[in-house]
């Protein structure tokens, strides 16, 4: 059975015309156009009409809906225009303002700045590089051979190579797995003496857990000049660690292997949590692994075009997330990336 559109139209016009307040106008709006209003109820009944009447009634209902909306808007504007100057809201300067909460730096940003500041005071400059790198800068230029496990597709985020217009073979691109590619970039563009630290994000396809993430942060540092020795590296690392963690710590070097340095070492400090007595953080050993370091491999100098045997240098790298976790007593790396305001407010 068709709807009585003319009667509804007349009722709506009369109700809107005789409305006296904005509150009453809202009630009329809800009656006709609301979620449980007359228009929506009529629309839901269209499938019950004979097939030949459905399009006709649907068009009439839409026209009625538009007309009521226009009348409501006009009446609303009439009400607003009729408000006198004296009746308009007055600004009350004594009314309490909304509290604006001040933000602050993320614990990782704080850690980055504190570390970089120490090295800047020692004459190092800050350099940054792209997070999408070439395979040469990330691996080949750093003396990492083709058969090294880190170059496997399971250990690196490789990207789809871009084809050149002349159909020549495109260089492989990837998300950098460490900040060391900037070392190659800087040495290729500048001659020694160089003293540089490189903060930034790195990416590795690690399973996420309390101590691993597919994206984390590193700081790479390197110094290149004539007659740089391993003792210079040890002195620089000792100065940094005692400046950051306090003069009471003890440092030790352990022999290690890195393709881009030779000799290489891992650096440990006495546990700052238990004072080297042994706790769950240091695995009851009393030592915490902090960074890797070593003398820059001659093959790296060769790759960047430095004359053979003319320069020497050292490099080091550390995980900023791990250092922040140690400093602030954070036991889960995921807390640094979840943006939980309850966690971030503690810093």
mmCIF file of C-alpha atoms in Angstrom:
data_model
loop_
_atom_site.group_PDB
_atom_site.id
_atom_site.type_symbol
_atom_site.label_atom_id
_atom_site.label_comp_id
_atom_site.label_asym_id
_atom_site.label_seq_id
_atom_site.Cartn_x
_atom_site.Cartn_y
_atom_site.Cartn_z
ATOM 1 C CA UNK A 1 0.000 0.000 0.000
ATOM 2 C CA UNK A 2 1.517 3.392 -1.039
ATOM 3 C CA UNK A 3 2.537 5.832 1.668
ATOM 4 C CA UNK A 4 0.538 9.024 2.277
ATOM 5 C CA UNK A 5 3.374 11.338 1.247
ATOM 6 C CA UNK A 6 1.261 14.543 0.945
ATOM 7 C CA UNK A 7 -0.103 14.143 4.486
ATOM 8 C CA UNK A 8 3.381 13.600 5.936
ATOM 9 C CA UNK A 9 4.667 16.585 3.980
ATOM 10 C CA UNK A 10 1.901 18.820 5.322
ATOM 11 C CA UNK A 11 2.438 17.639 8.924
ATOM 12 C CA UNK A 12 6.163 18.263 8.738
ATOM 13 C CA UNK A 13 5.729 21.753 7.275
ATOM 14 C CA UNK A 14 3.201 22.685 9.950
ATOM 15 C CA UNK A 15 5.375 21.349 12.787
ATOM 16 C CA UNK A 16 8.468 23.197 11.559
ATOM 17 C CA UNK A 17 6.526 26.427 10.957
ATOM 18 C CA UNK A 18 5.067 26.460 14.487
ATOM 19 C CA UNK A 19 8.315 25.430 16.220
ATOM 20 C CA UNK A 20 9.379 27.986 18.845
ATOM 21 C CA UNK A 21 12.779 26.796 20.111
ATOM 22 C CA UNK A 22 15.933 25.120 18.832
ATOM 23 C CA UNK A 23 15.274 22.262 21.248
ATOM 24 C CA UNK A 24 11.857 21.627 19.691
ATOM 25 C CA UNK A 25 13.426 21.842 16.225
ATOM 26 C CA UNK A 26 15.869 19.062 17.151
ATOM 27 C CA UNK A 27 12.938 16.910 18.283
ATOM 28 C CA UNK A 28 11.229 17.406 14.918
ATOM 29 C CA UNK A 29 14.483 16.561 13.136
ATOM 30 C CA UNK A 30 14.757 13.307 15.071
ATOM 31 C CA UNK A 31 11.092 12.474 14.445
ATOM 32 C CA UNK A 32 11.451 12.652 10.666
ATOM 33 C CA UNK A 33 15.151 12.206 9.863
ATOM 34 C CA UNK A 34 16.529 10.375 12.912
ATOM 35 C CA UNK A 35 17.747 6.766 13.087
ATOM 36 C CA UNK A 36 14.283 5.706 14.238
ATOM 37 C CA UNK A 37 12.455 8.433 12.314
ATOM 38 C CA UNK A 38 9.525 8.319 9.917
ATOM 39 C CA UNK A 39 11.627 8.552 6.739
ATOM 40 C CA UNK A 40 13.871 5.615 7.662
ATOM 41 C CA UNK A 41 10.864 3.531 8.677
ATOM 42 C CA UNK A 42 9.175 4.231 5.334
ATOM 43 C CA UNK A 43 12.376 3.355 3.466
ATOM 44 C CA UNK A 44 12.566 -0.008 5.262
ATOM 45 C CA UNK A 45 9.030 -0.831 4.096
ATOM 46 C CA UNK A 46 9.698 -0.319 0.369
ATOM 47 C CA UNK A 47 10.645 -4.007 -0.248
ATOM 48 C CA UNK A 48 7.126 -4.944 0.940
ATOM 49 C CA UNK A 49 5.437 -2.873 -1.815
ATOM 50 C CA UNK A 50 4.466 -4.250 -5.220
ATOM 51 C CA UNK A 51 7.417 -4.262 -7.605
ATOM 52 C CA UNK A 52 6.001 -1.571 -9.914
ATOM 53 C CA UNK A 53 5.398 0.838 -7.008
ATOM 54 C CA UNK A 54 8.842 0.570 -5.372
ATOM 55 C CA UNK A 55 10.752 3.049 -7.594
ATOM 56 C CA UNK A 56 7.879 5.565 -7.483
ATOM 57 C CA UNK A 57 7.570 5.490 -3.704
ATOM 58 C CA UNK A 58 11.376 5.517 -3.275
ATOM 59 C CA UNK A 59 11.621 8.705 -5.365
ATOM 60 C CA UNK A 60 8.801 10.385 -3.459
ATOM 61 C CA UNK A 61 10.356 9.486 -0.091
ATOM 62 C CA UNK A 62 13.744 10.917 -1.158
ATOM 63 C CA UNK A 63 12.088 14.148 -2.319
ATOM 64 C CA UNK A 64 10.231 14.400 1.004
ATOM 65 C CA UNK A 65 13.473 13.825 2.911
ATOM 66 C CA UNK A 66 15.269 16.596 1.005
ATOM 67 C CA UNK A 67 12.374 19.031 1.472
ATOM 68 C CA UNK A 68 12.188 18.423 5.234
ATOM 69 C CA UNK A 69 15.981 18.863 5.532
ATOM 70 C CA UNK A 70 15.777 22.215 3.673
ATOM 71 C CA UNK A 71 12.900 23.424 5.875
ATOM 72 C CA UNK A 72 14.763 22.414 9.040
ATOM 73 C CA UNK A 73 17.909 24.242 7.925
ATOM 74 C CA UNK A 74 15.964 27.368 7.057
ATOM 75 C CA UNK A 75 14.175 27.373 10.415
ATOM 76 C CA UNK A 76 17.481 26.814 12.221
ATOM 77 C CA UNK A 77 19.039 29.832 10.439
ATOM 78 C CA UNK A 78 15.975 31.871 11.325
ATOM 79 C CA UNK A 79 16.443 31.064 15.002
ATOM 80 C CA UNK A 80 20.140 31.955 14.920
ATOM 81 C CA UNK A 81 19.487 35.267 13.184
ATOM 82 C CA UNK A 82 16.795 36.218 15.675
ATOM 83 C CA UNK A 83 19.137 36.018 18.703
ATOM 84 C CA UNK A 84 19.777 39.580 19.889
ATOM 85 C CA UNK A 85 23.227 40.878 20.775
ATOM 86 C CA UNK A 86 22.356 40.821 24.469
ATOM 87 C CA UNK A 87 21.348 37.177 24.290
ATOM 88 C CA UNK A 88 24.508 35.990 22.567
ATOM 89 C CA UNK A 89 26.970 34.057 24.747
ATOM 90 C CA UNK A 90 29.462 36.300 26.527
ATOM 91 C CA UNK A 91 33.081 35.266 26.986
ATOM 92 C CA UNK A 92 33.746 34.602 30.659
ATOM 93 C CA UNK A 93 37.439 35.132 31.339
ATOM 94 C CA UNK A 94 37.065 33.601 34.807
ATOM 95 C CA UNK A 95 35.865 30.261 33.421
ATOM 96 C CA UNK A 96 38.560 27.564 33.919
ATOM 97 C CA UNK A 97 40.514 26.802 30.753
ATOM 98 C CA UNK A 98 41.118 23.335 29.381
ATOM 99 C CA UNK A 99 44.446 21.953 30.571
ATOM 100 C CA UNK A 100 46.978 21.600 27.777
ATOM 101 C CA UNK A 101 49.273 18.690 28.510
ATOM 102 C CA UNK A 102 52.895 19.234 27.549
ATOM 103 C CA UNK A 103 54.604 16.512 25.598
ATOM 104 C CA UNK A 104 58.166 15.392 26.152
ATOM 105 C CA UNK A 105 60.883 13.453 24.390
ATOM 106 C CA UNK A 106 60.702 9.705 23.915
ATOM 107 C CA UNK A 107 63.249 7.698 25.956
ATOM 108 C CA UNK A 108 64.962 6.630 22.721
ATOM 109 C CA UNK A 109 65.289 10.263 21.619
ATOM 110 C CA UNK A 110 66.746 11.161 25.008
ATOM 111 C CA UNK A 111 69.272 8.311 24.740
ATOM 112 C CA UNK A 112 70.262 9.317 21.203
ATOM 113 C CA UNK A 113 70.874 12.903 22.231
ATOM 114 C CA UNK A 114 72.876 12.016 25.345
ATOM 115 C CA UNK A 115 75.156 9.619 23.440
ATOM 116 C CA UNK A 116 75.693 11.958 20.492
ATOM 117 C CA UNK A 117 76.421 14.882 22.823
ATOM 118 C CA UNK A 118 79.312 12.991 24.442
ATOM 119 C CA UNK A 119 80.907 12.250 21.064
ATOM 120 C CA UNK A 120 80.308 15.779 19.797
ATOM 121 C CA UNK A 121 82.260 17.084 22.774
ATOM 122 C CA UNK A 122 85.122 14.853 21.591
ATOM 123 C CA UNK A 123 85.086 16.430 18.124
ATOM 124 C CA UNK A 124 82.824 13.957 16.279
ATOM 125 C CA UNK A 125 80.272 15.239 13.781
ATOM 126 C CA UNK A 126 76.752 13.837 13.332
ATOM 127 C CA UNK A 127 75.854 12.282 9.964
ATOM 128 C CA UNK A 128 72.687 10.560 8.764
ATOM 129 C CA UNK A 129 71.964 8.355 5.795
ATOM 130 C CA UNK A 130 69.029 6.784 3.923
ATOM 131 C CA UNK A 131 67.196 3.797 5.382
ATOM 132 C CA UNK A 132 66.862 2.286 1.890
ATOM 133 C CA UNK A 133 70.378 1.268 0.898
ATOM 134 C CA UNK A 134 72.249 -0.374 -1.949
ATOM 135 C CA UNK A 135 73.686 -3.850 -1.511
ATOM 136 C CA UNK A 136 77.151 -2.415 -2.095
ATOM 137 C CA UNK A 137 76.973 0.104 0.748
ATOM 138 C CA UNK A 138 75.312 -2.336 3.152
ATOM 139 C CA UNK A 139 77.511 -5.352 2.427
ATOM 140 C CA UNK A 140 80.176 -5.255 -0.312
ATOM 141 C CA UNK A 141 81.716 -1.943 0.708
ATOM 142 C CA UNK A 142 82.006 -3.249 4.278
ATOM 143 C CA UNK A 143 83.930 -6.398 3.292
ATOM 144 C CA UNK A 144 80.907 -8.677 3.851
ATOM 145 C CA UNK A 145 81.251 -11.513 1.292
ATOM 146 C CA UNK A 146 78.443 -12.918 -0.857
ATOM 147 C CA UNK A 147 78.269 -16.138 1.170
ATOM 148 C CA UNK A 148 77.857 -14.332 4.507
ATOM 149 C CA UNK A 149 74.598 -15.376 6.278
ATOM 150 C CA UNK A 150 73.483 -11.749 6.714
ATOM 151 C CA UNK A 151 73.170 -11.406 2.919
ATOM 152 C CA UNK A 152 70.603 -14.183 2.763
ATOM 153 C CA UNK A 153 67.020 -13.170 1.948
ATOM 154 C CA UNK A 154 65.908 -14.622 5.285
ATOM 155 C CA UNK A 155 68.145 -12.186 7.202
ATOM 156 C CA UNK A 156 67.639 -8.974 5.252
ATOM 157 C CA UNK A 157 64.640 -7.012 3.938
ATOM 158 C CA UNK A 158 65.373 -6.882 0.205
ATOM 159 C CA UNK A 159 63.301 -4.565 -2.003
ATOM 160 C CA UNK A 160 62.130 -4.948 -5.579
ATOM 161 C CA UNK A 161 64.935 -3.558 -7.783
ATOM 162 C CA UNK A 162 64.045 -0.716 -10.149
ATOM 163 C CA UNK A 163 64.629 -1.334 -13.858
ATOM 164 C CA UNK A 164 66.798 1.154 -15.739
ATOM 165 C CA UNK A 165 65.602 2.679 -19.008
ATOM 166 C CA UNK A 166 68.448 1.055 -20.952
ATOM 167 C CA UNK A 167 67.522 -2.359 -19.454
ATOM 168 C CA UNK A 168 70.833 -2.627 -17.621
ATOM 169 C CA UNK A 169 70.858 -4.695 -14.455
ATOM 170 C CA UNK A 170 69.576 -2.678 -11.501
ATOM 171 C CA UNK A 171 71.466 -2.599 -8.237
ATOM 172 C CA UNK A 172 69.782 -4.469 -5.403
ATOM 173 C CA UNK A 173 68.105 -2.318 -2.792
ATOM 174 C CA UNK A 174 67.290 -3.206 0.810
ATOM 175 C CA UNK A 175 66.320 -1.777 4.167
ATOM 176 C CA UNK A 176 69.663 -1.206 5.837
ATOM 177 C CA UNK A 177 70.512 -3.815 8.454
ATOM 178 C CA UNK A 178 72.950 -1.528 10.324
ATOM 179 C CA UNK A 179 74.053 2.120 10.273
ATOM 180 C CA UNK A 180 77.503 1.179 8.915
ATOM 181 C CA UNK A 181 76.613 1.979 5.254
ATOM 182 C CA UNK A 182 76.924 5.658 6.172
ATOM 183 C CA UNK A 183 80.581 4.923 6.941
ATOM 184 C CA UNK A 184 81.031 3.904 3.299
ATOM 185 C CA UNK A 185 79.076 6.931 2.045
ATOM 186 C CA UNK A 186 81.114 9.408 4.101
ATOM 187 C CA UNK A 187 84.494 7.888 3.242
ATOM 188 C CA UNK A 188 83.642 7.834 -0.484
ATOM 189 C CA UNK A 189 82.749 11.527 -0.430
ATOM 190 C CA UNK A 190 85.392 12.926 1.945
ATOM 191 C CA UNK A 191 89.041 12.421 2.761
ATOM 192 C CA UNK A 192 90.482 11.937 6.277
ATOM 193 C CA UNK A 193 90.721 13.092 8.960
ATOM 194 C CA UNK A 194 87.187 11.908 9.765
ATOM 195 C CA UNK A 195 85.419 11.586 13.115
ATOM 196 C CA UNK A 196 81.735 10.751 12.670
ATOM 197 C CA UNK A 197 78.815 9.242 14.598
ATOM 198 C CA UNK A 198 75.723 8.000 12.795
ATOM 199 C CA UNK A 199 72.398 7.581 14.653
ATOM 200 C CA UNK A 200 69.412 5.942 12.988
ATOM 201 C CA UNK A 201 66.907 3.138 12.472
ATOM 202 C CA UNK A 202 67.878 -0.292 11.122
ATOM 203 C CA UNK A 203 65.837 -3.286 10.008
ATOM 204 C CA UNK A 204 66.225 -7.054 10.315
ATOM 205 C CA UNK A 205 63.567 -9.785 9.947
ATOM 206 C CA UNK A 206 63.770 -10.909 13.574
ATOM 207 C CA UNK A 207 60.805 -12.426 15.374
ATOM 208 C CA UNK A 208 59.421 -9.852 17.814
ATOM 209 C CA UNK A 209 59.806 -10.717 21.497
ATOM 210 C CA UNK A 210 60.867 -8.992 24.705
ATOM 211 C CA UNK A 211 64.416 -8.411 23.440
ATOM 212 C CA UNK A 212 64.082 -8.386 19.624
ATOM 213 C CA UNK A 213 62.287 -6.235 17.057
ATOM 214 C CA UNK A 214 62.261 -6.106 13.249
ATOM 215 C CA UNK A 215 63.075 -2.374 13.545
ATOM 216 C CA UNK A 216 65.448 -0.956 16.137
ATOM 217 C CA UNK A 217 68.067 1.781 16.556
ATOM 218 C CA UNK A 218 71.842 1.934 16.363
ATOM 219 C CA UNK A 219 74.671 4.422 16.618
ATOM 220 C CA UNK A 220 77.695 3.815 14.420
ATOM 221 C CA UNK A 221 80.907 5.724 15.057
ATOM 222 C CA UNK A 222 84.222 5.802 13.237
ATOM 223 C CA UNK A 223 87.473 7.760 13.194
ATOM 224 C CA UNK A 224 89.956 7.723 10.311
ATOM 225 C CA UNK A 225 93.328 9.460 10.097
ATOM 226 C CA UNK A 226 97.007 8.648 9.849
ATOM 227 C CA UNK A 227 98.513 6.466 12.576
ATOM 228 C CA UNK A 228 95.290 5.635 14.476
ATOM 229 C CA UNK A 229 95.895 2.725 16.876
ATOM 230 C CA UNK A 230 93.812 0.221 18.809
ATOM 231 C CA UNK A 231 94.785 2.051 21.998
ATOM 232 C CA UNK A 232 92.995 5.134 20.611
ATOM 233 C CA UNK A 233 89.852 3.051 20.182
ATOM 234 C CA UNK A 234 90.090 1.700 23.720
ATOM 235 C CA UNK A 235 90.614 5.172 25.154
ATOM 236 C CA UNK A 236 87.640 6.587 23.237
ATOM 237 C CA UNK A 237 85.313 3.776 24.323
ATOM 238 C CA UNK A 238 86.476 4.059 27.932
ATOM 239 C CA UNK A 239 85.812 7.806 27.944
ATOM 240 C CA UNK A 240 82.325 7.346 26.459
ATOM 241 C CA UNK A 241 81.206 4.536 28.761
ATOM 242 C CA UNK A 242 82.367 6.283 31.922
ATOM 243 C CA UNK A 243 80.792 9.552 30.788
ATOM 244 C CA UNK A 244 77.470 7.838 30.159
ATOM 245 C CA UNK A 245 77.240 5.135 32.840
ATOM 246 C CA UNK A 246 79.479 6.677 35.500
ATOM 247 C CA UNK A 247 83.142 6.484 36.467
ATOM 248 C CA UNK A 248 82.533 3.534 38.774
ATOM 249 C CA UNK A 249 82.045 0.996 35.973
ATOM 250 C CA UNK A 250 84.681 -1.493 34.817
ATOM 251 C CA UNK A 251 85.178 -2.198 31.109
ATOM 252 C CA UNK A 252 86.559 -5.253 29.333
ATOM 253 C CA UNK A 253 87.270 -6.171 25.684
ATOM 254 C CA UNK A 254 86.597 -9.691 24.354
ATOM 255 C CA UNK A 255 88.006 -10.883 21.010
ATOM 256 C CA UNK A 256 85.307 -11.185 18.366
ATOM 257 C CA UNK A 257 84.818 -11.279 14.581
ATOM 258 C CA UNK A 258 83.281 -8.617 12.335
ATOM 259 C CA UNK A 259 83.939 -8.632 8.571
ATOM 260 C CA UNK A 260 84.521 -4.879 8.449
ATOM 261 C CA UNK A 261 87.017 -4.627 11.327
ATOM 262 C CA UNK A 262 90.270 -6.429 12.158
ATOM 263 C CA UNK A 263 91.081 -6.934 14.969
ATOM 264 C CA UNK A 264 87.557 -6.865 16.413
ATOM 265 C CA UNK A 265 86.177 -6.925 19.934
ATOM 266 C CA UNK A 266 82.985 -6.997 21.965
ATOM 267 C CA UNK A 267 82.868 -4.505 24.825
ATOM 268 C CA UNK A 268 81.335 -5.369 28.205
ATOM 269 C CA UNK A 269 80.800 -3.220 31.279
ATOM 270 C CA UNK A 270 80.277 -4.298 34.865
ATOM 271 C CA UNK A 271 76.538 -4.686 35.497
ATOM 272 C CA UNK A 272 75.054 -1.332 36.493
ATOM 273 C CA UNK A 273 72.039 -3.088 38.024
ATOM 274 C CA UNK A 274 73.773 -5.309 40.576
ATOM 275 C CA UNK A 275 77.212 -3.716 40.723
ATOM 276 C CA UNK A 276 78.838 -6.778 39.064
ATOM 277 C CA UNK A 277 77.560 -9.132 41.786
ATOM 278 C CA UNK A 278 75.337 -11.105 39.427
ATOM 279 C CA UNK A 279 71.610 -10.683 38.759
ATOM 280 C CA UNK A 280 68.908 -11.726 36.294
ATOM 281 C CA UNK A 281 69.721 -8.795 33.968
ATOM 282 C CA UNK A 282 73.362 -9.828 33.494
ATOM 283 C CA UNK A 283 72.608 -13.564 33.666
ATOM 284 C CA UNK A 284 74.451 -13.902 36.984
ATOM 285 C CA UNK A 285 77.720 -13.058 35.182
ATOM 286 C CA UNK A 286 78.209 -9.525 36.464
ATOM 287 C CA UNK A 287 78.874 -8.221 32.926
ATOM 288 C CA UNK A 288 76.682 -6.514 30.306
ATOM 289 C CA UNK A 289 77.480 -6.565 26.585
ATOM 290 C CA UNK A 290 77.340 -2.985 25.301
ATOM 291 C CA UNK A 291 78.871 -2.690 21.837
ATOM 292 C CA UNK A 292 81.099 -4.101 19.135
ATOM 293 C CA UNK A 293 84.188 -2.365 17.802
ATOM 294 C CA UNK A 294 87.518 -2.810 16.023
ATOM 295 C CA UNK A 295 90.064 -1.354 13.651
ATOM 296 C CA UNK A 296 88.630 -0.675 10.181
ATOM 297 C CA UNK A 297 89.560 -3.490 7.784
ATOM 298 C CA UNK A 298 91.997 -2.555 4.950
ATOM 299 C CA UNK A 299 89.489 -3.973 2.440
ATOM 300 C CA UNK A 300 86.964 -1.321 3.488
ATOM 301 C CA UNK A 301 89.511 1.396 2.729
ATOM 302 C CA UNK A 302 90.148 -0.285 -0.621
ATOM 303 C CA UNK A 303 86.429 -0.314 -1.491
ATOM 304 C CA UNK A 304 86.087 3.437 -0.855
ATOM 305 C CA UNK A 305 89.202 4.277 -2.833
ATOM 306 C CA UNK A 306 91.640 5.228 -0.064
ATOM 307 C CA UNK A 307 95.358 4.674 -0.845
ATOM 308 C CA UNK A 308 96.754 1.431 0.535
ATOM 309 C CA UNK A 309 98.429 1.701 3.954
ATOM 310 C CA UNK A 310 97.997 5.485 4.087
ATOM 311 C CA UNK A 311 95.202 5.635 6.657
ATOM 312 C CA UNK A 312 94.037 3.650 9.662
ATOM 313 C CA UNK A 313 90.937 4.027 11.762
ATOM 314 C CA UNK A 314 88.542 2.449 14.197
ATOM 315 C CA UNK A 315 84.787 1.889 14.226
ATOM 316 C CA UNK A 316 82.220 0.958 16.840
ATOM 317 C CA UNK A 317 78.484 0.342 16.980
ATOM 318 C CA UNK A 318 75.899 0.022 19.726
ATOM 319 C CA UNK A 319 72.204 -0.727 20.072
ATOM 320 C CA UNK A 320 70.425 2.373 21.384
ATOM 321 C CA UNK A 321 67.357 0.387 22.439
ATOM 322 C CA UNK A 322 69.460 -1.885 24.658
ATOM 323 C CA UNK A 323 71.238 1.049 26.278
ATOM 324 C CA UNK A 324 67.919 2.816 26.939
ATOM 325 C CA UNK A 325 66.501 -0.368 28.459
ATOM 326 C CA UNK A 326 69.501 -0.696 30.769
ATOM 327 C CA UNK A 327 69.444 2.934 31.821
ATOM 328 C CA UNK A 328 65.706 3.103 32.558
ATOM 329 C CA UNK A 329 65.194 -0.470 33.783
ATOM 330 C CA UNK A 330 62.910 -1.461 30.872
ATOM 331 C CA UNK A 331 62.504 -5.229 30.568
ATOM 332 C CA UNK A 332 60.621 -5.433 27.239
ATOM 333 C CA UNK A 333 61.705 -3.715 24.008
ATOM 334 C CA UNK A 334 58.111 -3.698 22.741
ATOM 335 C CA UNK A 335 57.239 -1.043 25.321
ATOM 336 C CA UNK A 336 59.390 1.402 23.359
ATOM 337 C CA UNK A 337 57.191 1.072 20.258
ATOM 338 C CA UNK A 338 53.638 0.549 21.553
ATOM 339 C CA UNK A 339 52.956 4.252 22.241
ATOM 340 C CA UNK A 340 51.288 3.417 25.542
ATOM 341 C CA UNK A 341 50.806 6.772 27.255
ATOM 342 C CA UNK A 342 50.999 5.149 30.678
ATOM 343 C CA UNK A 343 54.527 3.976 29.871
ATOM 344 C CA UNK A 344 55.702 7.158 28.147
ATOM 345 C CA UNK A 345 54.531 9.422 30.994
ATOM 346 C CA UNK A 346 57.206 7.897 33.224
ATOM 347 C CA UNK A 347 60.005 9.692 31.348
#
